[in-house]
Amino acid sequence: MTNAVSSPKKRRLSMHQKQSLAGWAFLAPATLLIFVLSFYPMFSALLTSFKRGRPTALEWSDPLIRNYQFMLRDKVFLQSVTNTLTYLIIQVPIMLALAVIFASLLNNRNLKLRGLFRTCIFLPCATGLVAYSMIFRTLFTYDGMINNVLLRFGIISEAINWLNDPVYAKAVIIIGLIWRWTGYNMVFYLSAMQSIEYSIYEAARIDGANGLQQLTRITIPLLRPIILVTAIMSTNGTLQLFDESVNLTRGGPGNMTITMSHYIYNTMFTKNPNFGYAAAMSFVILVMVAVLAAIQMKVGDKR
Amino acid sequence: MKKLVSLLLAIAMTFTFCGALAEEDGKITIWTWDPTFNIKAMEIARDMYLEEHPDAQIEIVERLSEDIETAVIASNGDTSTLPDILLVQDNSFQKFVTNYPEVYADLTGKYDLTDFAPGKVAYSTIDGKNYGIPFDAGTVTATYRVDYLEEAGYTVEDLTDIDWNRFLEIGRDVKEKTGRAMLSGQAGAVDMVMIMLQSCGSSLFNEDGSVNLKDNAALKEVISIYKTMVDEGIFIEVNTWDEYIGTISNQTVVSTMTGCWILSTIMSLPEQKGLWALTNIPKLPNAEGATNYSNNGGSSWAIINGKDIDLALDFMQIYRNVDFYSAILPETSAIATYTPAKDGPAYTAGSDYFNGEPIFATILEYGAQTPSNITGAYYYDARDALGTAITNIILQGGDVDTELATAEDTVNFTMGF
C-alpha cells in the first residue's frame, strides 16, 4: 500500500497487485485472529512452562527445564501417560476397524434403510461429551442398567463394580469412546467410498471375489489416505482425552483412569495451582501428538 | 481497511466499557452455591438489608463451588471479572489466599470477629490476618434410623459416647439382624476418614506445615477401622454423590455421619419424619486426644479487592445479627458459627424429624467441643494422595505403611516445586 502512495506516476494498482491485495485483505482477519488467539497463547504457555512460583508472581525456574525434569519423577503424571497410551493402543484400532466395517456394510447399494442405519450409527456424535459421559456413568453404576441386564440374563452371577475396579473402569472408558466416535470416523470412510467407482466392485464380483476380499483388496487400499487422516485425528483426540476421565470415572479408582489432560486440569484447578508445571505438561502432550502424527504419516503414506 | 480498524476499535471500546461497568458503585454481586442452603441464607440477608437500605442493589448469582474456584484461578489476580463477595470452602481458604493474596480483601480490624467460634475463624486466618467472614459450621452429627436400631434391639443411647470398637460390634449385629449396612460414603472421597481423623485433633499436616501421613499413628488407626468396616460390609462404598444420597433416601443404610448440612437432605424426606435420632460420633479407641466430635465442610465469605469494600462490609454486618441466624435456621438448617446466635428462639425449638428433640442446640454444643485441624495451601493435594492410598489399600490389599509413604512422597513432591 505504501508503494502505491509513494510513487505518484503510477497511481492505480495493476490488476495483479489488486488481486493480491484483496487476497491479503481476506486472509488478514483470520490470520490475525489465529495469531492473537492461538499462536500468542502457545508462545506464552511455552514461556510459562519455564517458570515456577505463585500464579501471579511467576519467576524463571532454575534450571530452566526444572518443570520438565520434575515430570519424569512425578508418579501420577507417569500413571496418566500410561493410562492415555493404553486407551490409545486399544481403542483407536478397534474403533477404526469397526468404522471401516460399518462403512463398507452401509455402502452396499442393495441394503434397505441405509439412511436410517447411517443416522443411527452417526447419532452418538451429536451428543455432548459431558452428557454421554454422565449417562455412561449412570449405566455402569453398581445398581445401574448394565449390571441389571447382565444379571437378568445370567451372563454374570454377581454385580460388577465397574467404576471402582482399575481394569473395568478403563474398559468402560474405552467402550464409551468407541460408542461415541465410531460413527464419526465411519462418515469419513463412507464419503471416501462414494468416490470409489462402483463398477470396480462389480468387476471383482464377476471375477469371484467375496465380500471380505473386496474389503481387503479394494476398499482398504483405496481408503488408505483417509484412514491415515482418521488415525491421526483419533490419536490426537485420544491424547487430549479429558471429558470422559473427568465425568465418567473422575480419574478413579485411585488414579487408575486419569488422563494427561485431566491431570493438567487438576494441577491448575483442584490442587495448589501450579501454572508452570501445567504448561510444561501440555507441551509434552503437544510433542507426543506431533511425534505420533509424524510416525503415522511416515508409515501410512506410501505414495 | 478503515472498516476493519473501526471494527477493532469498537470491540476494544466495548471491552473497556464492560470493565468500567463491573466497578460500578452501589451494587453488590455475590457468588454462592446451593439454592436450599447458602443462596437461601444470602437471600434472607439481602431482604433484611433492603428493609433498611431500600436503594441498595444486591445480586445473588448461583455458581457451583468448583466453578467459583476455577473462575478465581482463571482470572489470575484480575478482580474485574470477580464479584464483590464470594463463598469459599473452609478447606480451600488457605490455598486461595496464599496463591492470590491480592484478590482477597484483608478484613483485619475492619470486621469484628470476636463473637465467632475461634476454630472457625482459624480457617480463614493466614499469617495472623483475617480474610473471611465465617458462615456455617460443618459440625459432624451421627444420625440414626431409630426403627432399624429397634429392630436389632438397640436405642440411640447405645450409640452415644461410644468408641469405634463398640460401633463395629453393634454394626455387625445390626447387619446380621436387619441385613442393612450402618454407613455409606463415596469411594476415594475420604470424607469419613477425614472426619475420624479430625475427631482426635490430628491433621494431614504438622503445625510447621510439613506433611504428616506416614508417621501419623492416628491416621493408621483410622484406616484400619475404615478398612474393617468396608471389608465387613458395615460401610458401603458407592461411586457418586447421588448414590450416597440414594443410600439415605432409599433406606439402605441405618446411619450417616457427616457435616450437619446433611440435615437439610434428611429433612427433605417427609416419609422418614420422626424416624431419625441424632447423636455424636464414636471416638477413636487408642488415639491421643480422641473426642466424639468432628467437622466436615462448612464455608466462609470472602470480600474481593478492587470493589466497593465498604459497602460489602456494611452489608455483611447482617452476619453479626442474632435475628438473621434465627431466620435462616428453619429454612436452611445452616448452623451458625456466630456464638450469640445460640440464644435465638429457633435454636431451642424441637424438630419434628427428630422426635421433637432440640437438635440445633445439641449441634452447637458439639461444635464447641470439636478439635480444629490444619489445612494449608496443599490440603487438597494431601487429601487426593490419601484417597489414592486408601483406594489401593482397600481394592488391591496394599500395605498401609507403604501406601502412606508413597502418598507422603507424592505430596512432598508437589510441595517441592
XYZ file of C-alpha atoms in Angstrom:
720
model
C 0.000 0.000 0.000
C 2.831 2.393 0.838
C 4.270 1.590 -2.560
C 1.221 2.854 -4.332
C 1.143 6.093 -2.384
C 4.842 6.903 -2.692
C 5.001 6.605 -6.496
C 2.853 9.432 -7.913
C 3.411 8.343 -11.517
C 1.617 5.075 -11.056
C -1.446 5.964 -9.067
C -3.543 2.939 -9.934
C -2.547 -0.536 -8.914
C -2.064 -3.146 -11.560
C -4.649 -5.917 -11.825
C -2.289 -8.402 -10.248
C -1.483 -6.153 -7.308
C -5.145 -5.512 -6.740
C -5.946 -9.174 -6.673
C -3.102 -9.991 -4.368
C -4.085 -7.142 -2.065
C -7.660 -8.375 -1.998
C -6.376 -11.824 -1.170
C -4.369 -10.486 1.759
C -7.317 -8.453 2.928
C -9.443 -11.557 3.058
C -6.733 -13.554 4.808
C -5.706 -10.861 7.257
C -8.581 -11.072 9.786
C -8.370 -14.872 10.113
C -4.578 -14.809 10.284
C -4.640 -12.057 12.840
C -7.171 -13.907 14.977
C -5.182 -17.170 14.779
C -2.055 -15.308 15.842
C -3.733 -13.488 18.697
C -5.916 -16.322 19.937
C -3.763 -19.353 19.176
C -0.083 -18.712 18.494
C 0.437 -15.977 21.049
C -1.082 -18.081 23.890
C 1.008 -21.049 22.773
C 4.183 -18.993 22.861
C 3.153 -17.509 26.180
C 2.495 -21.027 27.543
C 5.943 -22.107 26.403
C 7.464 -19.267 28.436
C 5.231 -20.157 31.416
C 6.461 -23.739 31.269
C 9.913 -22.467 32.252
C 8.583 -20.607 35.263
C 7.579 -21.504 38.781
C 6.036 -19.968 41.870
C 2.810 -18.305 42.887
C 0.446 -17.823 39.886
C 0.517 -14.023 39.977
C 4.236 -13.824 40.739
C 5.837 -16.361 38.418
C 9.599 -16.296 38.106
C 12.093 -18.116 35.898
C 12.889 -21.508 37.326
C 16.416 -22.624 37.923
C 17.421 -24.623 35.930
C 15.045 -23.507 33.201
C 13.875 -27.037 32.428
C 13.087 -27.748 36.077
C 9.382 -28.384 35.390
C 10.273 -30.872 32.667
C 12.735 -32.629 34.957
C 10.108 -32.943 37.678
C 7.747 -34.616 35.249
C 9.967 -37.669 34.910
C 9.797 -38.214 38.661
C 6.077 -37.499 39.001
C 4.376 -40.860 39.541
C 0.884 -39.520 38.912
C 1.963 -37.951 35.622
C 3.642 -41.175 34.520
C 0.494 -43.063 35.516
C -1.588 -40.666 33.419
C 0.721 -41.174 30.419
C 0.404 -44.959 30.790
C -3.382 -44.694 31.046
C -3.657 -42.451 27.991
C -1.396 -44.688 25.895
C -3.435 -47.724 26.986
C -6.603 -46.057 25.726
C -4.822 -45.121 22.511
C -3.413 -48.567 21.744
C -6.620 -50.455 22.493
C -9.322 -48.030 21.452
C -8.107 -46.462 18.184
C -7.527 -49.720 16.222
C -10.836 -51.252 17.382
C -12.730 -48.081 16.568
C -11.195 -47.596 13.110
C -11.693 -51.269 12.195
C -15.337 -51.079 13.260
C -15.766 -47.855 11.310
C -14.394 -49.436 8.109
C -16.626 -52.484 8.568
C -19.743 -50.388 9.206
C -18.924 -48.107 6.291
C -18.491 -50.939 3.824
C -21.680 -52.636 5.034
C -23.616 -49.402 4.649
C -22.074 -48.685 1.264
C -23.881 -51.695 -0.184
C -26.458 -50.313 -2.624
C -28.775 -53.272 -2.135
C -29.146 -52.626 1.579
C -32.581 -51.359 2.582
C -32.981 -48.481 5.076
C -29.344 -47.426 4.611
C -30.137 -43.868 5.570
C -31.670 -44.980 8.852
C -28.696 -47.161 9.801
C -26.223 -44.419 8.894
C -28.116 -41.947 11.038
C -28.248 -44.397 13.950
C -24.507 -45.017 13.897
C -23.672 -41.361 13.454
C -26.125 -40.138 16.089
C -23.822 -40.626 19.128
C -21.600 -37.875 17.671
C -24.447 -35.437 18.124
C -24.458 -35.976 21.900
C -22.386 -33.731 24.114
C -19.229 -35.203 25.611
C -20.250 -34.413 29.154
C -23.812 -35.655 28.619
C -22.784 -39.033 27.272
C -20.121 -39.442 29.963
C -22.711 -38.844 32.655
C -25.102 -41.311 31.035
C -22.401 -43.964 30.795
C -21.598 -43.343 34.435
C -25.228 -43.952 35.347
C -25.409 -47.065 33.158
C -22.334 -48.583 34.760
C -23.002 -47.834 38.430
C -23.234 -50.767 40.804
C -27.033 -50.938 40.590
C -27.122 -49.499 37.066
C -28.725 -50.836 33.922
C -25.730 -52.795 32.589
C -25.397 -54.828 35.781
C -29.150 -55.418 35.900
C -29.297 -56.660 32.314
C -26.236 -58.886 32.662
C -27.586 -60.368 35.887
C -31.049 -60.887 34.425
C -29.655 -62.848 31.504
C -27.357 -64.862 33.735
C -24.217 -63.645 31.978
C -22.655 -62.697 35.304
C -23.552 -64.228 38.655
C -22.645 -61.207 40.782
C -22.896 -57.479 40.045
C -19.619 -55.952 38.835
C -18.473 -52.711 40.449
C -17.396 -51.313 37.076
C -16.244 -47.873 38.122
C -14.412 -48.997 41.234
C -12.170 -51.545 39.543
C -8.952 -50.495 37.772
C -9.447 -52.780 34.748
C -13.205 -52.472 34.318
C -13.107 -48.698 34.755
C -10.626 -48.439 31.864
C -12.827 -50.781 29.824
C -15.853 -48.545 30.429
C -13.953 -45.508 29.133
C -12.866 -47.444 26.029
C -16.414 -48.707 25.397
C -17.683 -45.147 25.766
C -15.109 -43.791 23.329
C -15.902 -46.458 20.751
C -19.618 -45.754 21.050
C -19.095 -42.017 20.716
C -16.576 -41.855 17.871
C -17.077 -44.878 15.574
C -19.877 -43.188 13.641
C -17.814 -40.040 13.244
C -14.984 -41.931 11.532
C -17.460 -44.010 9.559
C -18.780 -40.889 7.859
C -15.288 -40.081 6.569
C -14.967 -43.592 5.135
C -18.446 -43.522 3.638
C -17.785 -40.284 1.829
C -14.429 -41.593 0.592
C -16.167 -44.722 -0.627
C -18.525 -42.636 -2.737
C -15.551 -41.760 -4.891
C -14.620 -45.407 -5.457
C -16.132 -46.439 -8.800
C -18.905 -48.962 -8.131
C -18.035 -50.848 -11.287
C -14.761 -51.970 -9.670
C -16.810 -53.978 -7.174
C -18.990 -55.357 -9.941
C -15.919 -56.431 -11.846
C -14.475 -58.030 -8.700
C -17.678 -59.926 -8.091
C -17.657 -61.228 -11.669
C -14.109 -62.400 -11.028
C -15.431 -64.282 -7.995
C -14.151 -62.065 -5.150
C -16.169 -62.455 -1.944
C -17.101 -59.642 0.426
C -14.003 -59.961 2.590
C -11.697 -59.975 -0.421
C -13.426 -56.891 -1.795
C -12.905 -55.159 1.539
C -9.224 -56.021 1.971
C -8.153 -55.825 -1.690
C -10.194 -52.894 -2.969
C -11.774 -50.788 -0.260
C -8.977 -50.549 2.302
C -6.142 -49.833 -0.177
C -8.215 -47.131 -1.834
C -9.170 -45.674 1.545
C -5.562 -45.505 2.743
C -5.224 -41.687 2.692
C -8.454 -41.166 4.588
C -7.597 -43.934 7.073
C -4.356 -42.069 7.708
C -6.242 -38.855 8.360
C -8.685 -40.506 10.769
C -5.839 -42.312 12.551
C -4.023 -39.023 13.116
C -7.193 -37.295 14.271
C -8.091 -40.133 16.642
C -4.595 -40.307 18.077
C -4.643 -36.576 18.584
C -8.070 -36.730 20.205
C -7.211 -39.620 22.491
C -4.018 -37.992 23.726
C -6.060 -34.953 24.708
C -8.830 -37.048 26.274
C -10.461 -35.087 29.081
C -14.255 -35.185 29.405
C -14.535 -38.951 29.827
C -11.864 -39.105 32.501
C -13.373 -36.170 34.415
C -17.047 -37.068 34.150
C -17.193 -40.818 33.706
C -14.664 -42.150 36.201
C -13.375 -38.964 37.897
C -9.927 -40.416 37.177
C -10.607 -43.139 39.728
C -10.354 -45.551 41.369
C -7.190 -44.004 42.753
C -5.563 -42.518 39.676
C -6.105 -45.653 37.617
C -8.013 -43.996 34.764
C -6.781 -40.399 34.905
C -5.674 -38.953 31.546
C -2.894 -36.449 30.935
C -5.277 -33.571 30.247
C -7.268 -34.385 33.370
C -4.090 -34.328 35.451
C -3.104 -30.997 33.914
C -6.524 -29.640 34.842
C -6.152 -30.926 38.400
C -2.714 -29.342 38.656
C -4.231 -25.995 37.695
C -7.637 -26.019 39.314
C -8.145 -28.575 42.065
C -4.708 -28.819 43.649
C -2.487 -25.968 44.693
C -2.337 -24.106 41.333
C 0.939 -24.707 39.524
C 0.827 -22.869 36.206
C 4.390 -23.590 35.132
C 4.127 -27.317 35.629
C 0.716 -27.496 33.925
C 2.079 -25.581 30.914
C 5.110 -27.866 30.758
C 2.915 -30.957 30.756
C 0.720 -29.578 27.972
C 3.828 -29.026 25.866
C 4.783 -32.651 26.392
C 1.371 -33.643 25.010
C 1.978 -31.357 22.019
C 5.312 -33.056 21.321
C 3.750 -36.510 21.709
C 0.960 -35.648 19.267
C 3.472 -34.267 16.765
C 5.780 -37.298 17.030
C 2.961 -39.838 16.704
C 1.459 -37.974 13.746
C 4.864 -37.893 12.056
C 5.320 -41.634 12.568
C 1.854 -42.365 11.215
C 2.449 -40.214 8.160
C 5.740 -41.970 7.511
C 4.153 -45.413 7.864
C 0.830 -44.670 6.227
C 1.859 -42.544 3.265
C 3.237 -44.878 0.598
C 2.736 -42.787 -2.490
C -9.229 -1.439 5.977
C -10.788 1.565 7.622
C -13.818 -0.500 8.443
C -11.670 -3.180 9.978
C -9.844 -0.642 12.114
C -13.080 0.936 13.274
C -14.473 -2.508 14.000
C -11.455 -3.365 16.118
C -11.747 -0.022 17.900
C -15.399 -0.706 18.563
C -14.561 -4.105 20.027
C -11.822 -2.623 22.175
C -14.171 0.069 23.434
C -16.865 -2.459 24.277
C -14.409 -4.357 26.433
C -13.255 -1.212 28.210
C -16.844 -0.227 28.786
C -17.697 -3.632 30.243
C -14.724 -3.334 32.544
C -15.953 0.048 33.729
C -19.434 -1.318 34.384
C -18.134 -4.043 36.674
C -16.645 -1.460 39.029
C -19.867 0.489 39.333
C -20.576 1.611 42.888
C -23.676 0.949 44.946
C -24.157 -2.583 43.704
C -23.038 -5.838 45.288
C -22.702 -9.073 43.366
C -22.458 -12.329 45.302
C -21.432 -15.751 44.047
C -22.504 -18.798 46.002
C -23.927 -22.284 45.541
C -26.792 -24.482 46.797
C -30.267 -22.882 46.453
C -31.591 -24.586 49.592
C -28.665 -23.542 51.757
C -26.146 -20.771 51.030
C -28.242 -18.989 48.422
C -31.321 -19.136 50.606
C -29.376 -17.665 53.523
C -27.998 -14.870 51.333
C -31.478 -14.074 50.018
C -32.733 -13.678 53.562
C -29.722 -11.467 54.336
C -30.457 -9.386 51.234
C -34.099 -8.907 52.174
C -33.161 -7.846 55.709
C -30.604 -5.373 54.353
C -33.036 -3.964 51.806
C -35.515 -3.134 54.542
C -33.070 -0.591 55.932
C -31.380 0.342 52.646
C -34.149 0.267 50.026
C -31.840 1.702 47.350
C -29.155 -0.951 47.615
C -28.647 -3.266 44.672
C -27.692 -6.795 45.648
C -27.431 -9.522 43.063
C -27.009 -13.159 44.088
C -25.614 -15.426 41.386
C -25.673 -19.209 41.671
C -22.284 -20.722 40.857
C -21.005 -24.098 41.960
C -18.085 -24.152 44.334
C -15.815 -25.702 41.670
C -16.875 -23.035 39.167
C -16.059 -20.235 41.589
C -12.643 -21.738 42.293
C -11.966 -22.156 38.566
C -13.059 -18.571 37.890
C -10.732 -17.177 40.565
C -7.770 -19.132 39.200
C -8.628 -18.236 35.593
C -8.885 -14.533 36.461
C -5.319 -14.835 37.769
C -5.363 -11.816 40.013
C -7.550 -9.572 37.841
C -10.525 -8.903 40.107
C -12.614 -7.060 37.489
C -14.219 -10.366 36.431
C -14.998 -11.395 40.006
C -17.957 -10.442 42.216
C -17.842 -8.314 45.390
C -18.444 -11.253 47.718
C -17.970 -14.959 47.178
C -18.220 -18.078 49.277
C -15.097 -20.184 49.904
C -14.889 -23.713 51.289
C -13.048 -23.594 54.612
C -10.663 -26.296 53.413
C -9.739 -24.214 50.343
C -9.382 -20.850 52.069
C -5.669 -21.102 52.877
C -4.847 -22.303 49.373
C -6.604 -19.392 47.685
C -5.316 -16.632 49.927
C -1.764 -17.990 49.775
C -1.858 -18.055 45.968
C -3.904 -14.897 45.392
C -3.299 -12.531 48.313
C -4.100 -9.567 46.018
C -7.615 -10.889 45.292
C -8.945 -11.284 48.830
C -9.540 -8.223 50.961
C -7.771 -8.174 54.325
C -10.551 -7.752 56.876
C -8.320 -7.476 59.952
C -9.689 -4.690 62.134
C -12.414 -3.908 59.595
C -14.840 -6.621 60.622
C -15.461 -7.617 64.221
C -14.812 -11.357 64.521
C -14.679 -11.591 68.323
C -18.010 -13.389 68.689
C -17.305 -16.081 66.095
C -16.032 -19.552 67.074
C -12.193 -19.313 67.143
C -11.726 -22.710 65.457
C -13.830 -21.488 62.561
C -12.050 -18.144 62.231
C -8.738 -20.048 62.048
C -9.658 -21.466 58.625
C -9.657 -18.002 57.056
C -6.758 -16.554 59.062
C -3.455 -16.504 57.197
C -0.272 -15.113 58.811
C -2.378 -13.516 61.526
C -4.621 -11.658 59.080
C -8.334 -12.346 58.687
C -9.687 -12.767 55.188
C -13.034 -14.420 55.842
C -16.411 -13.859 57.467
C -17.410 -17.232 58.936
C -20.710 -18.692 57.840
C -21.933 -22.214 58.540
C -20.452 -24.884 60.761
C -19.659 -28.307 59.377
C -20.097 -29.904 62.802
C -20.394 -33.645 62.294
C -23.515 -35.379 63.512
C -24.326 -39.060 63.606
C -27.926 -39.595 62.577
C -29.528 -42.998 63.077
C -32.785 -44.552 61.927
C -34.401 -45.467 65.246
C -36.753 -48.019 63.640
C -33.864 -50.113 62.294
C -31.933 -49.845 65.546
C -35.017 -51.011 67.404
C -35.335 -53.975 65.033
C -31.854 -55.034 66.104
C -32.557 -54.311 69.760
C -30.679 -51.055 70.202
C -31.548 -47.479 71.067
C -29.687 -44.323 70.135
C -28.363 -44.136 73.719
C -26.412 -47.333 72.990
C -24.595 -45.420 70.247
C -23.948 -42.220 72.183
C -20.469 -41.511 73.620
C -19.106 -44.858 72.381
C -15.841 -45.735 70.646
C -15.353 -47.323 67.212
C -14.763 -50.825 68.640
C -18.220 -50.764 70.193
C -19.597 -49.291 66.951
C -18.131 -52.228 64.987
C -19.763 -54.716 67.401
C -23.136 -53.040 67.046
C -22.640 -52.699 63.285
C -22.039 -56.430 62.886
C -25.077 -57.215 64.999
C -27.320 -54.781 63.111
C -26.100 -56.161 59.785
C -26.872 -59.700 60.908
C -30.324 -58.862 62.245
C -31.544 -56.331 59.670
C -29.304 -57.006 56.651
C -28.525 -53.304 56.477
C -25.143 -51.573 56.488
C -24.549 -48.900 59.120
C -22.861 -46.293 56.910
C -22.212 -45.301 53.314
C -19.866 -42.953 51.528
C -18.148 -42.097 48.280
C -15.187 -44.329 47.418
C -11.948 -42.361 47.170
C -13.537 -39.180 48.565
C -12.153 -39.934 52.057
C -14.797 -37.836 53.853
C -15.256 -40.490 56.542
C -11.512 -40.900 57.084
C -11.039 -37.137 57.430
C -13.944 -36.912 59.892
C -12.475 -39.684 62.047
C -9.007 -38.133 61.857
C -10.112 -34.673 62.919
C -12.119 -36.105 65.829
C -8.819 -36.602 67.683
C -7.368 -33.279 66.515
C -4.993 -34.871 64.024
C -4.390 -33.449 60.534
C -2.640 -34.347 57.300
C -0.078 -31.658 58.138
C 2.034 -30.776 61.165
C 1.999 -27.348 62.805
C 5.101 -26.349 60.792
C 3.324 -27.195 57.523
C 5.193 -30.438 56.833
C 3.260 -33.476 55.631
C 2.003 -35.821 58.332
C 0.970 -39.054 56.648
C 3.420 -41.907 57.055
C 4.200 -41.380 60.744
C 0.656 -40.468 61.712
C -0.423 -43.152 64.212
C -3.970 -41.784 64.446
C -4.337 -41.952 60.671
C -3.234 -45.596 60.651
C -5.761 -46.404 63.342
C -8.461 -44.647 61.301
C -7.553 -46.532 58.123
C -7.590 -49.846 59.947
C -11.095 -49.191 61.336
C -12.303 -47.910 57.974
C -10.946 -50.960 56.134
C -12.590 -53.300 58.660
C -15.930 -51.546 58.126
C -15.684 -51.761 54.328
C -14.462 -55.375 54.358
C -17.272 -56.490 56.648
C -19.956 -54.589 54.751
C -20.716 -52.260 57.663
C -19.736 -49.338 55.417
C -20.897 -49.344 51.772
C -18.610 -47.557 49.326
C -20.531 -46.025 46.418
C -19.145 -44.197 43.391
C -21.085 -40.951 43.227
C -22.568 -38.352 45.498
C -26.043 -39.129 44.132
C -25.631 -42.786 45.045
C -24.594 -41.736 48.541
C -27.722 -39.614 48.932
C -29.626 -42.568 47.449
C -28.463 -44.864 50.248
C -30.155 -42.495 52.703
C -33.363 -41.836 50.764
C -33.766 -45.488 49.663
C -33.289 -46.578 53.271
C -30.380 -48.931 52.535
C -28.328 -47.681 55.476
C -29.080 -47.277 59.157
C -26.992 -44.178 59.729
C -24.988 -41.371 58.199
C -22.132 -39.398 59.727
C -21.162 -36.154 58.064
C -21.399 -32.373 58.385
C -24.723 -31.185 59.807
C -25.586 -29.646 56.411
C -26.808 -33.161 55.543
C -29.806 -32.452 57.790
C -31.401 -30.378 55.015
C -31.337 -33.553 52.878
C -32.774 -35.718 55.642
C -35.497 -33.188 56.340
C -36.470 -33.200 52.669
C -37.714 -36.806 53.051
C -41.224 -36.419 54.512
C -41.843 -40.181 54.671
C -38.963 -40.546 57.148
C -40.263 -37.884 59.512
C -39.832 -38.842 63.153
C -37.722 -41.882 62.329
C -34.366 -40.227 62.937
C -32.307 -39.651 66.052
C -29.228 -37.509 66.304
C -26.169 -38.078 68.470
C -22.388 -37.712 68.473
C -19.974 -39.900 66.544
C -17.874 -42.761 68.010
C -14.365 -41.812 69.116
C -11.071 -43.479 68.243
C -10.217 -46.144 70.850
C -6.447 -45.558 71.052
C -5.571 -42.159 69.610
C -4.429 -39.368 71.894
C -6.959 -36.575 72.392
C -9.808 -38.635 70.945
C -13.243 -36.980 71.111
C -16.740 -37.765 69.870
C -16.821 -34.588 67.784
C -15.567 -33.586 64.377
C -16.078 -31.250 61.434
C -16.731 -31.766 57.732
C -17.320 -28.973 55.250
C -18.532 -25.514 56.127
C -17.556 -22.323 54.371
C -16.810 -18.633 54.859
C -17.482 -15.454 52.880
C -14.641 -13.565 51.251
C -14.693 -9.956 50.065
C -12.864 -9.195 46.834
C -10.357 -6.360 46.465
C -10.821 -3.611 43.906
C -14.559 -3.356 44.591
C -16.711 -1.298 46.897
C -15.338 -2.947 50.038
C -17.023 -0.530 52.465
C -20.445 -1.301 51.045
C -19.771 -5.049 51.128
C -18.614 -4.810 54.754
C -21.700 -2.818 55.678
C -23.909 -5.469 54.102
C -22.044 -8.306 55.800
C -22.859 -6.822 59.244
C -26.059 -8.875 58.859
C -23.894 -11.883 59.680
C -23.417 -10.477 63.175
C -27.144 -10.326 63.851
C -28.880 -12.962 66.017
C -32.222 -12.361 64.260
C -30.648 -13.257 60.932
C -29.441 -16.641 62.211
C -32.840 -17.352 63.736
C -34.465 -16.508 60.406
C -32.259 -18.770 58.299
C -32.204 -21.791 60.614
C -35.705 -23.160 59.930
C -35.291 -22.573 56.178
C -31.771 -23.883 55.647
C -30.705 -25.681 58.853
C -27.409 -23.817 58.483
C -25.740 -23.915 61.881
C -24.200 -20.606 62.842
C -20.608 -20.131 63.931
C -21.633 -16.795 65.450
C -21.767 -17.768 69.105
C -24.542 -15.390 70.347
C -26.907 -16.980 67.805
C -27.497 -19.900 70.164
C -29.765 -17.692 72.290
C -32.100 -17.116 69.358
C -35.540 -18.779 69.627
C -35.029 -21.027 66.581
C -32.125 -22.852 68.221
C -34.093 -24.065 71.192
C -37.079 -25.290 69.158
C -37.605 -29.023 68.671
C -37.539 -30.766 65.298
C -40.380 -32.965 64.003
C -37.951 -35.092 62.090
C -36.019 -35.929 65.208
C -38.889 -36.768 67.503
C -39.168 -33.228 68.842
C -35.555 -33.079 70.048
C -33.903 -29.608 70.036
C -31.211 -30.843 67.645
C -29.798 -27.429 66.746
C -28.885 -26.606 70.311
C -27.239 -30.038 70.530
C -25.219 -29.391 67.364
C -23.982 -26.068 68.733
C -22.759 -27.926 71.841
C -20.941 -30.455 69.648
C -19.397 -27.643 67.644
C -17.926 -26.068 70.760
C -16.088 -29.323 71.571
C -14.756 -30.027 68.053
C -10.959 -30.059 67.678
C -9.589 -27.818 64.907
C -7.435 -29.113 62.064
C -4.605 -27.765 59.919
C -5.408 -27.202 56.243
C -2.740 -25.091 54.498
C -2.324 -24.489 50.774
C -1.656 -28.132 49.939
C -4.669 -29.599 51.754
C -6.298 -30.992 48.595
C -3.013 -32.383 47.294
C -2.682 -34.348 50.524
C -6.312 -35.392 50.543
C -6.048 -36.586 46.962
C -2.906 -38.597 47.674
C -4.560 -40.098 50.753
C -7.596 -41.049 48.641
C -5.348 -42.911 46.203
C -3.573 -44.669 49.069
C -6.843 -45.795 50.655
C -8.211 -46.980 47.288
C -5.078 -49.091 46.841
C -5.326 -50.442 50.389
C -8.990 -51.392 50.022
C -9.105 -52.574 46.409
C -5.704 -54.156 45.998
C -4.827 -55.097 49.547
C -1.944 -52.590 49.600
C 0.187 -52.337 52.733
C -0.793 -49.339 54.885
C 2.787 -48.212 55.665
C 3.955 -48.487 52.054
C 0.911 -46.716 50.639
C 1.088 -43.869 53.179
C 4.813 -43.453 52.474
C 4.038 -43.219 48.747
C 1.281 -40.689 49.435
C 3.631 -38.597 51.587
C 6.235 -38.680 48.797
C 3.607 -37.524 46.302
C 2.654 -34.529 48.454
C 6.267 -33.675 49.258
C 6.998 -33.860 45.555
C 4.269 -31.300 44.787
C 5.402 -29.071 47.634
C 8.960 -29.242 46.325
C 8.129 -27.042 43.359
